[in-house]
Coordinates of N, CA and C in Angstrom, one line a residue:
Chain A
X1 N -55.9 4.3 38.3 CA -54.6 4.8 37.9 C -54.3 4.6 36.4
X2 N -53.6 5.8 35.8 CA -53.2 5.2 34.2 C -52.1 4.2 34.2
X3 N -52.6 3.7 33.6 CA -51.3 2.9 32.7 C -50.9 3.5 31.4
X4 N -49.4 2.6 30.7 CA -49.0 2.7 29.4 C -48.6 1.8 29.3
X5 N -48.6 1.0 28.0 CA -48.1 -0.5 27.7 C -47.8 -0.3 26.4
X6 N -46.0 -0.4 26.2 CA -45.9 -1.1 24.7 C -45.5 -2.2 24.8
X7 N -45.9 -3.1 24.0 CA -46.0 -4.7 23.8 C -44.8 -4.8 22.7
X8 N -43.9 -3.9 22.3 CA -42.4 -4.7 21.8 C -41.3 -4.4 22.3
X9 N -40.9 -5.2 23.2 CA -39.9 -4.7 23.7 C -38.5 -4.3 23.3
X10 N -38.3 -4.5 21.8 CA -37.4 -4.8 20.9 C -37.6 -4.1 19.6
X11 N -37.5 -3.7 18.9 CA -37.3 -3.3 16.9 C -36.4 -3.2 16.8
X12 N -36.1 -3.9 15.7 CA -35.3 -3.4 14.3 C -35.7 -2.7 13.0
X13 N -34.7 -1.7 12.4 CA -35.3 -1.4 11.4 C -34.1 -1.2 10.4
X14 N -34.1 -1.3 9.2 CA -33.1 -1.1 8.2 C -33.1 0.5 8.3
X15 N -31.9 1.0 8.2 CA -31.7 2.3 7.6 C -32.6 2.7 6.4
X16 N -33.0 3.9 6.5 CA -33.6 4.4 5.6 C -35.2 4.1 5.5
X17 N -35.3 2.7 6.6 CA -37.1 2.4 6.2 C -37.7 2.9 7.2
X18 N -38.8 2.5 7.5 CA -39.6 3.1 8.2 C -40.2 2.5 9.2
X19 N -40.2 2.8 11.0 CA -40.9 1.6 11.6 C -41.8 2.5 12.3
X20 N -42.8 1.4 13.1 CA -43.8 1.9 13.5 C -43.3 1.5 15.4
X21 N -43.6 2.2 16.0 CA -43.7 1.8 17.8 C -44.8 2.0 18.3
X22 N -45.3 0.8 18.9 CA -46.4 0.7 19.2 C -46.9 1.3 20.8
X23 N -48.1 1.9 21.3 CA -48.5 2.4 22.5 C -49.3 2.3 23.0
X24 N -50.1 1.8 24.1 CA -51.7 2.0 24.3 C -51.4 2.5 26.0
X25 N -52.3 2.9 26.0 CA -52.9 3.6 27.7 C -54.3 3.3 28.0
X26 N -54.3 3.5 29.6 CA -55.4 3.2 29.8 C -55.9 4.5 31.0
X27 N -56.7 5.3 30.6 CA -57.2 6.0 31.4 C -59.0 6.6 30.9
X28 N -58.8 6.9 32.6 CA -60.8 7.2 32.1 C -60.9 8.7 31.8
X29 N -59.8 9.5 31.8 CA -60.0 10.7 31.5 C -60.1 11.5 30.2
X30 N -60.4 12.4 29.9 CA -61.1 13.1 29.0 C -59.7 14.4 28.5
X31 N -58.8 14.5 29.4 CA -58.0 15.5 28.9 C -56.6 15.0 29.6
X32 N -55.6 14.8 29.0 CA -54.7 14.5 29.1 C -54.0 15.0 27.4
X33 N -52.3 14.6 28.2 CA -50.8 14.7 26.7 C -50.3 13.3 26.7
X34 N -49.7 13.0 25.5 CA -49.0 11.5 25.0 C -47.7 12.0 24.6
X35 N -46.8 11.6 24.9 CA -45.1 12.5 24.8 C -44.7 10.8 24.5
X36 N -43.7 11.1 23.7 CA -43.0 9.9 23.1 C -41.1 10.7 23.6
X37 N -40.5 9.8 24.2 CA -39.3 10.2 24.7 C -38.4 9.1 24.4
X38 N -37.0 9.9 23.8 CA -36.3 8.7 23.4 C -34.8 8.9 24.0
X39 N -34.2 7.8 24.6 CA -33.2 7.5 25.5 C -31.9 7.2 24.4
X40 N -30.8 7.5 24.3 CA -29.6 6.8 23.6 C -28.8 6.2 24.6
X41 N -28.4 5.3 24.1 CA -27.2 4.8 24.9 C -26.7 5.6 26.2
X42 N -26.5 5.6 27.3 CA -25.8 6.8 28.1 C -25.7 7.9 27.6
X43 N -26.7 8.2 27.1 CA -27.2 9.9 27.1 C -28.7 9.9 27.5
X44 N -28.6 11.1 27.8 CA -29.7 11.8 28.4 C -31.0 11.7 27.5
X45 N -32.0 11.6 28.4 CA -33.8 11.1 27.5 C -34.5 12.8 26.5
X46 N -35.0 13.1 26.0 CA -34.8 14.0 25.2 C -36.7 13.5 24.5
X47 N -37.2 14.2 24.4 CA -38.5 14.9 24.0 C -38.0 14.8 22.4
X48 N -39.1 13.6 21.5 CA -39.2 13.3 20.3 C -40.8 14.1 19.8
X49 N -41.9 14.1 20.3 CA -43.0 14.8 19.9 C -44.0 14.1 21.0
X50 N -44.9 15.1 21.0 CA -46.2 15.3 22.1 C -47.3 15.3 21.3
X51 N -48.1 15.0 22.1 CA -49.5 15.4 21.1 C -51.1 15.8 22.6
X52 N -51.4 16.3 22.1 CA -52.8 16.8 23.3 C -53.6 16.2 22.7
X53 N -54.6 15.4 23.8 CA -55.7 14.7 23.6 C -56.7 15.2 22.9
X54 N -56.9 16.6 23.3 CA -57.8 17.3 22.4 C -57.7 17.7 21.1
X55 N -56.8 17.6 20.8 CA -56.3 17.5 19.2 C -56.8 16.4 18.3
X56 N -57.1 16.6 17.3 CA -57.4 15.4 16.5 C -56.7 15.0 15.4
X57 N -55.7 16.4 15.2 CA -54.9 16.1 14.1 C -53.7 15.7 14.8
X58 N -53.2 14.7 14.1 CA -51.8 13.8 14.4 C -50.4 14.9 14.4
X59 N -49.6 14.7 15.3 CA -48.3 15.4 15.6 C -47.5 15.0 14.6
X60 N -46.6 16.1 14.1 CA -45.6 15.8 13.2 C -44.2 16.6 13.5
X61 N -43.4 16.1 13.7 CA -42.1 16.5 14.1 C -40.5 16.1 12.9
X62 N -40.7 16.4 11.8 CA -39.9 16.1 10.7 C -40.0 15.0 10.4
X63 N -39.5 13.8 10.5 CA -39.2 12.3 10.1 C -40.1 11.5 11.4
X64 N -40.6 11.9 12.4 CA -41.7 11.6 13.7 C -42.9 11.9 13.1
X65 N -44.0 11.0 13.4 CA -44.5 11.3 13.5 C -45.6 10.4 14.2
X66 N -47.3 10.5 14.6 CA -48.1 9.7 15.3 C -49.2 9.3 14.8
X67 N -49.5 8.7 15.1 CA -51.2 7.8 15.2 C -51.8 7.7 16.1
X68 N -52.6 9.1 16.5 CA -53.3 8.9 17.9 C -54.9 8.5 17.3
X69 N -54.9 7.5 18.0 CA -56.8 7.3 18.0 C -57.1 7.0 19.1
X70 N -57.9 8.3 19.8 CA -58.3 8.3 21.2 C -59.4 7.3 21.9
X71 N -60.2 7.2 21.2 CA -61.0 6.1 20.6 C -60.9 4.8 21.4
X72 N -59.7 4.4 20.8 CA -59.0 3.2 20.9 C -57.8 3.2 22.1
X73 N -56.9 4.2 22.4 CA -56.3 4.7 23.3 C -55.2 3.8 22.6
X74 N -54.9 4.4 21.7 CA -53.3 4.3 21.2 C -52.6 5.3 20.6
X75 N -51.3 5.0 20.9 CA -50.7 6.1 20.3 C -49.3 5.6 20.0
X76 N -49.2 5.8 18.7 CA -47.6 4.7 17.7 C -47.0 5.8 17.2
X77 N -45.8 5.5 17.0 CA -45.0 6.5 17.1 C -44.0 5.9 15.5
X78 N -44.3 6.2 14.6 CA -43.7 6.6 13.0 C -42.2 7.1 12.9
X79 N -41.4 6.1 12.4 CA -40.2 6.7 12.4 C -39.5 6.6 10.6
X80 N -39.7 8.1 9.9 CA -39.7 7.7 8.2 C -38.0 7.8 8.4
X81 N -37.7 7.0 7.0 CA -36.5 7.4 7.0 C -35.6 7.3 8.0
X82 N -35.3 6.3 8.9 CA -34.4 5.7 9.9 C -33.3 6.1 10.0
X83 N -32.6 6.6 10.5 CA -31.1 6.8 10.4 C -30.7 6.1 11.4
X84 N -29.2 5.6 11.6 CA -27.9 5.3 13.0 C -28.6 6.0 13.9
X85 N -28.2 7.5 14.1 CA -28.8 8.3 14.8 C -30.2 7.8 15.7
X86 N -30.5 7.0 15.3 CA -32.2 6.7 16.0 C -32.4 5.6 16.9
X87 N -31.0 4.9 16.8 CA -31.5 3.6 17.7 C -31.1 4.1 19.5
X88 N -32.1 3.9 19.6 CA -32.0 4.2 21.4 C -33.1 3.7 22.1
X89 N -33.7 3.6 23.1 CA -35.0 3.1 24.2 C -35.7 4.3 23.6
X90 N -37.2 3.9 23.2 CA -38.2 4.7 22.9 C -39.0 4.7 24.2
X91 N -39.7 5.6 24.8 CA -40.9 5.5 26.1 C -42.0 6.1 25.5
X92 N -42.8 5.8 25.9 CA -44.2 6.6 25.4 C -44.3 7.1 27.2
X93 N -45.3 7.8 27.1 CA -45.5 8.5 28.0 C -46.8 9.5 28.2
X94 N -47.4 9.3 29.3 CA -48.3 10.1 29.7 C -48.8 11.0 31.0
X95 N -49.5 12.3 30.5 CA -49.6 12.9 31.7 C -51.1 13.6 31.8
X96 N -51.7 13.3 33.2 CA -53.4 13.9 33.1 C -53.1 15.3 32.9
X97 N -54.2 16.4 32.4 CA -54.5 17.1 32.2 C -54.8 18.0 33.3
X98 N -55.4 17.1 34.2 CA -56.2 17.7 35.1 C -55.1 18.2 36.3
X99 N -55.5 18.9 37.2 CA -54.4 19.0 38.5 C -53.1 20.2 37.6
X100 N -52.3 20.1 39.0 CA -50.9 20.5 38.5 C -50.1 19.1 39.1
X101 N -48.9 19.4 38.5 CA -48.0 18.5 38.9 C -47.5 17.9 37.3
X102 N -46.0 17.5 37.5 CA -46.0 16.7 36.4 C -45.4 15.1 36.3
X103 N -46.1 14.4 37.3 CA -46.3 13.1 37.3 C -46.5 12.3 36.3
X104 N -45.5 12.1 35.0 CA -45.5 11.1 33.7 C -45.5 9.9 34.2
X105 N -46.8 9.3 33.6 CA -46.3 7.8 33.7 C -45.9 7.5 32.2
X106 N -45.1 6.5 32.5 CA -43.9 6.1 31.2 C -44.4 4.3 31.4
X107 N -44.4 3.9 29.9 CA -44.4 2.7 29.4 C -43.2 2.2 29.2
X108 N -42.7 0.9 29.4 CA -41.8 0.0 30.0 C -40.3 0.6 29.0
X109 N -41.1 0.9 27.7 CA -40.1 1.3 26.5 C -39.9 0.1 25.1
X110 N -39.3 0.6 24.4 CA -39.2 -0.2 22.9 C -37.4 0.3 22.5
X111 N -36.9 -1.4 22.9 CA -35.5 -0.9 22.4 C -35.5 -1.1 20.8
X112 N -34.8 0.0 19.8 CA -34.9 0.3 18.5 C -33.5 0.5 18.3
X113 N -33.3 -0.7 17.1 CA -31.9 -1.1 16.8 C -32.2 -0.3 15.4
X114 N -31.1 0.0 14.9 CA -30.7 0.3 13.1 C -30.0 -0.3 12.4
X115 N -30.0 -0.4 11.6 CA -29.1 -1.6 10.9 C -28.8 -1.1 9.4
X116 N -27.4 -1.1 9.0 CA -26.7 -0.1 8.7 C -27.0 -1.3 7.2
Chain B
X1 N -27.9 28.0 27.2 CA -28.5 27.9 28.3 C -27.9 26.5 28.1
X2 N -27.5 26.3 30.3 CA -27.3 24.9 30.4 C -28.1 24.1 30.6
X3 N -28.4 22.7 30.8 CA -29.4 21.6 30.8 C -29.5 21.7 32.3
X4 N -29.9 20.3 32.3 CA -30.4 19.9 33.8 C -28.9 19.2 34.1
X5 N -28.4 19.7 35.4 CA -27.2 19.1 35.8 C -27.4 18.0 37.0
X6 N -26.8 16.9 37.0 CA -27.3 16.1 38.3 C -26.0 15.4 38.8
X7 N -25.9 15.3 40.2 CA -24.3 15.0 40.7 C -24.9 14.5 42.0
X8 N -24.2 13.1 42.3 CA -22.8 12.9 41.5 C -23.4 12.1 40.2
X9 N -22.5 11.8 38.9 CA -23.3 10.5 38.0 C -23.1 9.4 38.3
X10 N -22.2 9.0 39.3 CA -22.0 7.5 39.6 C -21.8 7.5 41.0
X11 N -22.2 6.5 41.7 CA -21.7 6.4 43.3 C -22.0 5.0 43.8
X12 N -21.7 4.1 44.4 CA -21.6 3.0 45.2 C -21.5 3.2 46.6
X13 N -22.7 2.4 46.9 CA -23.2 2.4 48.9 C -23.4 1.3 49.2
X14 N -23.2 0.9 50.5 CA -23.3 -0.4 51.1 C -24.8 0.0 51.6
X15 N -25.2 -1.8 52.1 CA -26.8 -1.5 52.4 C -26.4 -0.7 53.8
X16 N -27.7 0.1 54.2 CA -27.8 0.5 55.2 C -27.2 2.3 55.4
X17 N -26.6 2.2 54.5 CA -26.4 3.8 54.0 C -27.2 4.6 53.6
X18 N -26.7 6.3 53.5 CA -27.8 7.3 53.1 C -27.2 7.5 52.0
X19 N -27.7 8.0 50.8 CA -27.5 8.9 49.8 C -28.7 10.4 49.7
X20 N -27.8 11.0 49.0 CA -28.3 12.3 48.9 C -27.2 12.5 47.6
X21 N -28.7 13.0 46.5 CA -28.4 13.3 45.0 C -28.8 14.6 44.7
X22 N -28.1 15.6 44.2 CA -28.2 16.5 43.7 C -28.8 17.0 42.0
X23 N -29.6 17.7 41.8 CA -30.4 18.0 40.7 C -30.3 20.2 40.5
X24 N -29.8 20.2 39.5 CA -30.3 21.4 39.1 C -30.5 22.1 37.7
X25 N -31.6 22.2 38.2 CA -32.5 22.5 36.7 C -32.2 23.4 36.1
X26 N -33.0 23.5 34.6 CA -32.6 24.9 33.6 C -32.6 26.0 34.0
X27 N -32.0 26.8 34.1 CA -32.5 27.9 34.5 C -33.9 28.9 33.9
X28 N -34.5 28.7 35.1 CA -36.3 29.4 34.7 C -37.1 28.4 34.8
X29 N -37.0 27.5 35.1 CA -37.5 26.3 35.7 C -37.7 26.1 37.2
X30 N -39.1 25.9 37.3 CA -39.8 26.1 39.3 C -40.2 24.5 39.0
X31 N -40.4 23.6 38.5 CA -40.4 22.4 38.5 C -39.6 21.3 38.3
X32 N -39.1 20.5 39.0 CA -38.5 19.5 39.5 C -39.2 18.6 40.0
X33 N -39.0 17.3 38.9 CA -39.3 15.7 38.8 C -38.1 14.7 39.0
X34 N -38.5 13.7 39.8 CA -37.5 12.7 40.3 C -37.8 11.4 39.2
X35 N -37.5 10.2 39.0 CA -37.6 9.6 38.0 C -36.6 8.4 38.9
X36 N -37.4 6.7 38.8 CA -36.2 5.9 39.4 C -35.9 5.0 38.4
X37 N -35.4 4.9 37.5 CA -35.1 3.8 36.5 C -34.2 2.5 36.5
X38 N -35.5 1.6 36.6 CA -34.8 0.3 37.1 C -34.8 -0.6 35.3
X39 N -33.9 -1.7 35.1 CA -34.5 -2.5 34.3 C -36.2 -3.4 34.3
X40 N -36.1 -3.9 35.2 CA -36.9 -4.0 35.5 C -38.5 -3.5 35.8
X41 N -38.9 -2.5 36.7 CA -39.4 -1.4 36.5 C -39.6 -0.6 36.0
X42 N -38.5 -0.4 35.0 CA -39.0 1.4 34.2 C -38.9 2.4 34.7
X43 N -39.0 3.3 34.4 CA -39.6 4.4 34.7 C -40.4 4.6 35.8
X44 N -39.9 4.7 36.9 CA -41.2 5.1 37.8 C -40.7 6.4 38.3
X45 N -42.1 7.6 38.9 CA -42.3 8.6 39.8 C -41.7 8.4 41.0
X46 N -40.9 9.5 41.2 CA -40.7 9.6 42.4 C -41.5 10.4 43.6
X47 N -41.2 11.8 42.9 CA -41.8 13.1 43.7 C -41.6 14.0 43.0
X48 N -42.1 15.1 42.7 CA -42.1 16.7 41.9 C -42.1 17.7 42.7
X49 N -41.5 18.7 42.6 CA -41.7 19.9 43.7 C -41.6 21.2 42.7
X50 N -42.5 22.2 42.9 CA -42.6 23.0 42.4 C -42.7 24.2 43.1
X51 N -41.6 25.1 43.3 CA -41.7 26.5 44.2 C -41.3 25.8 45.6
X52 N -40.2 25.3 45.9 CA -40.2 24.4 46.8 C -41.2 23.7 47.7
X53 N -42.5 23.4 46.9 CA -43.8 22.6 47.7 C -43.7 21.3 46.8
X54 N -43.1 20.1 47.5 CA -43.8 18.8 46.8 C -45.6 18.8 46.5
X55 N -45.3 18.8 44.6 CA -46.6 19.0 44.3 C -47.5 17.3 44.4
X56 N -46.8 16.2 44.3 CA -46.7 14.8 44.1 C -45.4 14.4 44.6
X57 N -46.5 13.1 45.3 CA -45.2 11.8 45.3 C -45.6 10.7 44.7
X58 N -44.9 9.7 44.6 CA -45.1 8.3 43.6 C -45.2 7.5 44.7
X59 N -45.7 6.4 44.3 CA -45.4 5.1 45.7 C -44.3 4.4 46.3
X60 N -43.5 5.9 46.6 CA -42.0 4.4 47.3 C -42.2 4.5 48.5
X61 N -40.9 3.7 49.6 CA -41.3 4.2 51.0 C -40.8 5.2 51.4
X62 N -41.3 5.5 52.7 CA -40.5 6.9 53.4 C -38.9 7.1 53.5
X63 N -37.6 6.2 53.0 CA -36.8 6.3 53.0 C -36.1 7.3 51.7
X64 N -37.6 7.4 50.8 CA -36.7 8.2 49.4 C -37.8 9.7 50.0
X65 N -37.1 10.6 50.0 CA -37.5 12.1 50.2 C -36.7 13.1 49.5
X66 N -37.0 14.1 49.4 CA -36.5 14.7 48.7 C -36.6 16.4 48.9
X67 N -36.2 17.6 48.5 CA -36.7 18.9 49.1 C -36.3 19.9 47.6
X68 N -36.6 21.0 47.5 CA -36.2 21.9 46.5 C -36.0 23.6 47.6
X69 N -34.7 24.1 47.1 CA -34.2 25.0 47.5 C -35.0 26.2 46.5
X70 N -34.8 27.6 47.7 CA -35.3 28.7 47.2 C -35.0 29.0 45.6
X71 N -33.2 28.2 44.9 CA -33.1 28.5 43.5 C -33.5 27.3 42.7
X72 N -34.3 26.9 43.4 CA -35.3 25.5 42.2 C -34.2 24.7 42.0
X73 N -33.2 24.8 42.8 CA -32.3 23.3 43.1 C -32.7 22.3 44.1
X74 N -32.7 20.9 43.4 CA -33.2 20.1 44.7 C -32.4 18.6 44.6
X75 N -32.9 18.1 45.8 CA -31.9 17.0 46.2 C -33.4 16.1 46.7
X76 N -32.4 14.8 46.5 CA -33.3 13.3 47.0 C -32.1 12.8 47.9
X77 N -33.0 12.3 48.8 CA -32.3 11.2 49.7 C -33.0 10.4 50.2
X78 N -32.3 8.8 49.9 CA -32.4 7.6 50.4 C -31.9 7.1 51.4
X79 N -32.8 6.9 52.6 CA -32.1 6.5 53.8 C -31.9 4.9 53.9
X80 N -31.3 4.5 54.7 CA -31.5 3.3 54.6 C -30.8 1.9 53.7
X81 N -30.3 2.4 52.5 CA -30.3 1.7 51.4 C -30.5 0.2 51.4
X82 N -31.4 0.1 50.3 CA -31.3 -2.0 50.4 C -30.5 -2.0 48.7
X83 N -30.4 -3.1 48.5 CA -30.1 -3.8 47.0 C -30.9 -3.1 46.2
X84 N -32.3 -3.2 46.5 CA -33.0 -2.6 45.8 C -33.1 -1.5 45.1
X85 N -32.3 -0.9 45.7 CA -32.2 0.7 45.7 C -31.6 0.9 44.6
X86 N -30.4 -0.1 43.9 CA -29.9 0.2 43.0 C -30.6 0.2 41.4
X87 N -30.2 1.7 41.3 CA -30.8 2.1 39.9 C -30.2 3.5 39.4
X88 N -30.6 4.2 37.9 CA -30.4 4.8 37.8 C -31.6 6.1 38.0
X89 N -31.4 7.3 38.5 CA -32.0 8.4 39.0 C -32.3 9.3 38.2
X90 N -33.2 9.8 37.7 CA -33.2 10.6 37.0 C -34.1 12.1 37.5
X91 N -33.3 13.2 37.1 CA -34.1 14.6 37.3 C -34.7 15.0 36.4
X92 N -35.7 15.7 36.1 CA -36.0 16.7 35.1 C -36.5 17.7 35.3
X93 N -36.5 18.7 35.0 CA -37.1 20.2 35.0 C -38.2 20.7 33.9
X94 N -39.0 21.3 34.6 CA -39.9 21.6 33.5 C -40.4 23.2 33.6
X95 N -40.7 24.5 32.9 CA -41.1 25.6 33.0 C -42.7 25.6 33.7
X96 N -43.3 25.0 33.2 CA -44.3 24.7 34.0 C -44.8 23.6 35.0
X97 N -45.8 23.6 35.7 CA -46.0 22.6 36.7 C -47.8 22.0 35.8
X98 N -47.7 22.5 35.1 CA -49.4 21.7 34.2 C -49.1 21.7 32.7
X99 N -50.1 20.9 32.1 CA -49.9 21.7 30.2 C -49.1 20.6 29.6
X100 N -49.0 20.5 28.9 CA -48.3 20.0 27.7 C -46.9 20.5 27.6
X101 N -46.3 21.2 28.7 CA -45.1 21.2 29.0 C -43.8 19.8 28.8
X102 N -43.1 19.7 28.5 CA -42.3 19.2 27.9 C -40.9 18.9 29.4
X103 N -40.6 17.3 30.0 CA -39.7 17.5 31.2 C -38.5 17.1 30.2
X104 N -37.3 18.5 30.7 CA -36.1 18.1 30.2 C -35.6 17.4 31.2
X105 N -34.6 16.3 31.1 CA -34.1 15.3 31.6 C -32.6 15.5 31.7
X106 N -32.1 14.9 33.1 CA -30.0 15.1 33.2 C -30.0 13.8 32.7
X107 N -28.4 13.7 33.0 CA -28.1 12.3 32.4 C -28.4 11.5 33.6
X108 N -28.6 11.9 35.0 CA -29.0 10.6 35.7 C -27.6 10.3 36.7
X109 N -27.9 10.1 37.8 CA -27.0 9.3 39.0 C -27.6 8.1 39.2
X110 N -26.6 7.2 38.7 CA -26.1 5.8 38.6 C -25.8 4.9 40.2
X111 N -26.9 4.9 40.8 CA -26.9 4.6 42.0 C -26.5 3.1 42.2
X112 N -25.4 2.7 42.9 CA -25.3 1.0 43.2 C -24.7 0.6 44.7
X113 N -25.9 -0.1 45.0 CA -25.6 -0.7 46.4 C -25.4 -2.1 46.5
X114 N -24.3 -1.9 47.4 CA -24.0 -3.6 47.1 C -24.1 -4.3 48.7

């Protein structure tokens, strides 16, 4: 079975700077997606950027962006330019390729404070 | 277009009770994912139904079930309820059932059993 593991369960980051969230998985498969999802306070979870395994070029989504090395089975999630706007539960997340169905497994999450 | 709507958002049950949560997806959406979010836990699978056929289920017991209606509306129900039970629920919908599809998410029923 895959796993996802981020190992901080916590960030801070000053306004304006830039932090990193960290991700690893573990699967024996060859084709799968990495979706980074981020939660606010009592709002609803909301799709920050994806990336396909078979891609080699890193996802970029405006001020998001990633560090996939398949390699290594990680995937960090780049946040330039911090705003208020951004502190909420970060999940990383994954889903096989193979089959239908869309069974995400989700990593525990990264709560991400801002600091004004 | 509206989101994913889910009802009720809040409810309190004594153990030994049923609940039944309601989920309805974006419109144009045949897939529907269940989501149980505990602190503890995380994020776990519930069950997904696509075209009203559970495509997957996750590992809970046979008290959480769930079904999807001919309009890609669907409901979960917990029979039984323990302590445990209590968490927040989440639905999401998706256009597809494979791919790099993207699950939009409701805001979640706030399940608490006491």
């Amino acid at each position: 079975a895959q796993t996802v593991t981020q190992s901080q369960p916590e960030m801070s980051v000053q306004e304006a700077e830039t932090v990193t969230l960290s991700c690893t998985y573990d699967t024996s498969e060859s084709d799968y997606y990495l979706f980074w999802y981020k939660q606010p306070p009592s709002r609803q979870m909301i799709l920050v950027i994806r990336q396909e395994a078979y891609k080699q070029q890193n996802a970029t989504e405006n001020r998001f962006s990633v560090n996939f090395q398949k390699a290594a089975k990680s995937f960090s999630l780049k946040i330039s330019d911090s705003q208020l706007g951004d502190a909420a539960m970060y999940f990383c997340a994954y889903r096989s390729g193979h089959g239908y169905g869309q069974n995400f497994v989700f990593g525990p999450g990264t709560r991400l404070s801002v600091l004004p | 277009k509206a989101g994913v709507t889910q009802t009720p958002r809040y409810l309190i049950k004594t153990r030994g009770q049923q609940v039944t949560l309601s989920c309805s997806p974006i419109s144009g959406h045949r897939s529907v994912s269940w989501y149980q979010q505990t602190p503890g836990q995380g994020l776990q699978f519930l069950f997904e139904y696509f075209s009203e056929t559970q495509r997957n289920k996750g590992n809970f017991p046979g008290r959480f079930s769930g079904r999807q209606f001919s309009n890609s509306r669907s409901e979960m129900n917990v029979s039984t309820l323990e302590l445990g039970d209590s968490a927040l629920y989440l639905c999401a919908s998706s256009l597809a059932d494979r791919g790099s599809g993207e699950l939009f998410f409701g805001e979640g029923s706030r399940l608490t059993v006491l």
